[in-house]
Amino acid sequence: MSLPHAILTALVEKPSSGLELTRRFDRSIGYFWSATHQQIYRELGKLEADGLIRALPGQQPSRGQKKSYEVLPAGRAELARWTAAAQDPKPLRDTMLLRLRAAAVVGTTGIETDLRRHLELHERQLAEYGEIETRDFPPGSDSAEDRLRHLVLRAGIDLETFWTRWLRHALAELAELPDDDRLPGGDGLPGDGRA
């Protein structure tokens, strides 16, 4: 996903100012695509220059007033084109997995603490997603828009469920290692020669 398409999506849902977009990214879109305030404003300028969005008519801001944007037909067409285009899944790149691989050859000192911290963070995020699901998707929210937004939330819930389950498993495995396997240079986890 690219930032311009995230912004176009948000503006199709509701015309907004840059500040409102930043707040919406913090509350919803930011769960799966984050952007800073500066990135959003920079992208708004590019989208406007490309003729994909425009400032709402009759709201030429004076100093200190915010400018709100709406999506033009060309922006909606670009969003539809991008939505329909094929895109390959991105390979998983997670530093914790790489750190565990490194721990196999240098020892596990310190990693258990961080695994527990990660577990706590994922449990907290899972609980937050559960609250959002209860609040925003009560039984009977069956519109196509609600169902698709709920699918996005379900992806987050499923990912957090996976990570909490995997981290518990990793901690259990780590607890079962003999003490000499936890130290740098321990015999129990030699390099396997695999890439």
Short mmCIF file of C-alpha atoms in Angstrom, two decimals:
data_model
loop_
_atom_site.label_atom_id
_atom_site.label_comp_id
_atom_site.label_asym_id
_atom_site.label_seq_id
_atom_site.Cartn_x
_atom_site.Cartn_y
_atom_site.Cartn_z
CA MET A 1 0.00 0.00 0.00
CA SER A 2 1.23 3.46 -0.73
CA LEU A 3 0.61 6.65 1.17
CA PRO A 4 -1.12 8.46 -1.73
CA HIS A 5 -3.67 5.65 -1.98
CA ALA A 6 -4.18 5.61 1.78
CA ILE A 7 -4.89 9.35 1.66
CA LEU A 8 -7.22 8.99 -1.34
CA THR A 9 -9.10 6.25 0.51
CA ALA A 10 -9.48 8.41 3.61
CA LEU A 11 -10.64 11.42 1.57
CA VAL A 12 -13.19 9.38 -0.39
CA GLU A 13 -14.56 8.21 2.96
CA LYS A 14 -14.72 11.79 4.24
CA PRO A 15 -13.28 15.10 2.93
CA SER A 16 -10.77 16.28 5.52
CA SER A 17 -8.02 18.72 6.33
CA GLY A 18 -4.42 17.61 6.77
CA LEU A 19 -4.80 17.75 10.54
CA GLU A 20 -7.99 15.68 10.44
CA LEU A 21 -6.23 13.14 8.19
CA THR A 22 -3.35 12.91 10.66
CA ARG A 23 -5.81 12.21 13.47
CA ARG A 24 -7.61 9.59 11.39
CA PHE A 25 -4.30 7.91 10.57
CA ASP A 26 -3.52 7.83 14.30
CA ARG A 27 -6.91 6.25 15.10
CA SER A 28 -7.57 3.83 12.26
CA ILE A 29 -5.52 3.70 9.05
CA GLY A 30 -2.35 3.99 11.11
CA TYR A 31 -2.90 0.49 12.48
CA PHE A 32 -1.83 -0.90 9.12
CA TRP A 33 -0.22 2.07 7.33
CA SER A 34 1.46 4.79 9.36
CA ALA A 35 2.48 8.26 8.22
CA THR A 36 3.78 11.36 9.91
CA HIS A 37 2.05 14.73 9.84
CA GLN A 38 4.75 16.04 7.46
CA GLN A 39 4.41 13.06 5.10
CA ILE A 40 0.64 13.55 4.90
CA TYR A 41 0.94 17.29 4.12
CA ARG A 42 3.66 16.67 1.53
CA GLU A 43 1.52 14.01 -0.16
CA LEU A 44 -1.58 16.25 -0.12
CA GLY A 45 0.40 18.85 -2.08
CA LYS A 46 1.48 16.25 -4.64
CA LEU A 47 -2.05 14.84 -5.02
CA GLU A 48 -3.42 18.35 -5.52
CA ALA A 49 -0.71 19.20 -8.07
CA ASP A 50 -1.50 15.95 -9.93
CA GLY A 51 -5.20 16.90 -10.14
CA LEU A 52 -6.37 13.99 -7.98
CA ILE A 53 -7.73 16.11 -5.09
CA ARG A 54 -8.67 19.74 -4.57
CA ALA A 55 -9.33 22.10 -1.72
CA LEU A 56 -13.04 22.28 -1.02
CA PRO A 57 -14.59 25.18 -2.97
CA GLY A 58 -15.44 28.30 -1.01
CA GLN A 59 -13.02 27.43 1.76
CA GLN A 60 -9.91 29.30 0.78
CA PRO A 61 -8.23 29.42 4.14
CA SER A 62 -6.93 32.62 5.60
CA ARG A 63 -3.94 32.53 7.88
CA GLY A 64 -4.41 29.93 10.61
CA GLN A 65 -7.47 28.27 9.05
CA LYS A 66 -7.29 24.71 7.83
CA LYS A 67 -7.84 23.73 4.20
CA SER A 68 -10.05 20.68 3.62
CA TYR A 69 -9.66 18.42 0.58
CA GLU A 70 -11.93 16.25 -1.50
CA VAL A 71 -11.16 13.62 -4.12
CA LEU A 72 -11.72 14.53 -7.77
CA PRO A 73 -12.94 12.01 -10.39
CA ALA A 74 -9.34 11.45 -11.52
CA GLY A 75 -8.39 10.58 -7.93
CA ARG A 76 -11.27 8.14 -7.60
CA ALA A 77 -10.28 6.55 -10.94
CA GLU A 78 -6.66 6.20 -9.73
CA LEU A 79 -7.83 4.61 -6.49
CA ALA A 80 -10.06 2.17 -8.41
CA ARG A 81 -7.17 1.32 -10.77
CA TRP A 82 -4.83 0.69 -7.87
CA THR A 83 -7.40 -1.38 -5.98
CA ALA A 84 -7.95 -3.65 -8.99
CA ALA A 85 -4.23 -4.08 -9.82
CA ALA A 86 -2.45 -7.32 -8.93
CA GLN A 87 0.14 -7.08 -6.18
CA ASP A 88 2.36 -9.80 -4.75
CA PRO A 89 2.44 -10.34 -0.99
CA LYS A 90 5.39 -8.77 0.77
CA PRO A 91 7.91 -11.15 2.33
CA LEU A 92 7.95 -11.17 6.13
CA ARG A 93 10.79 -9.12 7.61
CA ASP A 94 10.75 -9.24 11.37
CA THR A 95 13.81 -8.43 13.45
CA MET A 96 12.68 -10.68 16.32
CA LEU A 97 12.84 -13.71 14.03
CA LEU A 98 16.30 -12.70 12.87
CA ARG A 99 17.40 -12.10 16.48
CA LEU A 100 16.23 -15.60 17.45
CA ARG A 101 18.22 -17.03 14.56
CA ALA A 102 21.26 -15.11 15.82
CA ALA A 103 20.61 -16.34 19.37
CA ALA A 104 21.04 -19.87 18.06
CA VAL A 105 24.72 -19.11 17.46
CA VAL A 106 25.59 -16.44 20.06
CA GLY A 107 23.36 -17.38 22.99
CA THR A 108 20.00 -16.24 24.28
CA THR A 109 21.11 -13.76 26.95
CA GLY A 110 18.57 -10.93 27.12
CA ILE A 111 16.19 -12.19 24.48
CA GLU A 112 13.67 -13.70 26.90
CA THR A 113 13.01 -10.27 28.42
CA ASP A 114 12.32 -8.80 25.02
CA LEU A 115 10.12 -11.74 24.00
CA ARG A 116 8.01 -11.05 27.11
CA ARG A 117 7.86 -7.35 26.24
CA HIS A 118 6.75 -8.17 22.70
CA LEU A 119 4.10 -10.51 24.08
CA GLU A 120 2.76 -7.75 26.31
CA LEU A 121 2.64 -5.30 23.39
CA HIS A 122 0.83 -7.77 21.14
CA GLU A 123 -1.64 -8.68 23.91
CA ARG A 124 -2.36 -4.98 24.43
CA GLN A 125 -2.90 -4.44 20.69
CA LEU A 126 -5.16 -7.50 20.49
CA ALA A 127 -7.27 -6.15 23.36
CA GLU A 128 -7.53 -2.76 21.64
CA TYR A 129 -8.65 -4.40 18.39
CA GLY A 130 -11.25 -6.37 20.36
CA GLU A 131 -12.62 -3.14 21.82
CA ILE A 132 -12.79 -1.57 18.36
CA GLU A 133 -14.59 -4.63 17.01
CA THR A 134 -17.17 -4.52 19.80
CA ARG A 135 -17.68 -0.76 19.42
CA ASP A 136 -17.65 -0.39 15.63
CA PHE A 137 -19.02 -3.71 14.36
CA PRO A 138 -22.03 -4.75 16.41
CA PRO A 139 -24.24 -7.57 15.13
CA GLY A 140 -26.25 -6.36 12.16
CA SER A 141 -23.59 -4.09 10.61
CA ASP A 142 -23.94 -5.82 7.28
CA SER A 143 -23.40 -3.05 4.73
CA ALA A 144 -20.70 -3.82 2.17
CA GLU A 145 -18.63 -0.94 3.54
CA ASP A 146 -18.89 -2.26 7.13
CA ARG A 147 -18.10 -5.81 6.09
CA LEU A 148 -14.96 -4.78 4.18
CA ARG A 149 -13.74 -2.53 7.00
CA HIS A 150 -14.40 -5.37 9.43
CA LEU A 151 -12.26 -7.67 7.25
CA VAL A 152 -9.35 -5.24 7.65
CA LEU A 153 -9.83 -5.24 11.42
CA ARG A 154 -10.11 -9.04 11.44
CA ALA A 155 -6.72 -9.21 9.70
CA GLY A 156 -5.26 -7.20 12.57
CA ILE A 157 -6.97 -9.39 15.14
CA ASP A 158 -5.78 -12.57 13.44
CA LEU A 159 -2.19 -11.27 13.17
CA GLU A 160 -2.10 -10.25 16.83
CA THR A 161 -3.59 -13.62 17.78
CA PHE A 162 -0.86 -15.34 15.77
CA TRP A 163 1.92 -13.28 17.39
CA THR A 164 0.64 -13.77 20.94
CA ARG A 165 0.34 -17.53 20.37
CA TRP A 166 3.77 -17.74 18.70
CA LEU A 167 5.48 -15.65 21.41
CA ARG A 168 4.03 -17.88 24.15
CA HIS A 169 5.35 -20.88 22.25
CA ALA A 170 8.78 -19.25 21.82
CA LEU A 171 8.97 -18.47 25.54
CA ALA A 172 8.03 -22.06 26.39
CA GLU A 173 10.73 -23.38 24.03
CA LEU A 174 13.30 -21.02 25.50
CA ALA A 175 12.41 -22.14 29.04
CA GLU A 176 13.06 -25.77 28.07
CA LEU A 177 16.59 -25.14 26.77
CA PRO A 178 19.36 -26.50 28.99
CA ASP A 179 21.38 -23.72 30.62
CA ASP A 180 24.48 -24.41 28.48
CA ASP A 181 22.40 -23.82 25.32
CA ARG A 182 21.46 -20.34 26.54
CA LEU A 183 25.05 -19.10 26.73
CA PRO A 184 27.18 -17.79 23.89
CA GLY A 185 29.07 -20.71 22.39
CA GLY A 186 26.78 -23.35 23.99
CA ASP A 187 26.94 -26.77 22.29
CA GLY A 188 23.24 -27.39 21.93
CA LEU A 189 22.42 -25.05 19.05
CA PRO A 190 25.24 -25.21 16.51
CA GLY A 191 24.94 -23.39 13.21
CA ASP A 192 23.18 -25.68 10.80
CA GLY A 193 24.83 -24.33 7.66
CA ARG A 194 21.46 -23.42 6.15
CA ALA A 195 20.89 -20.00 4.66
#
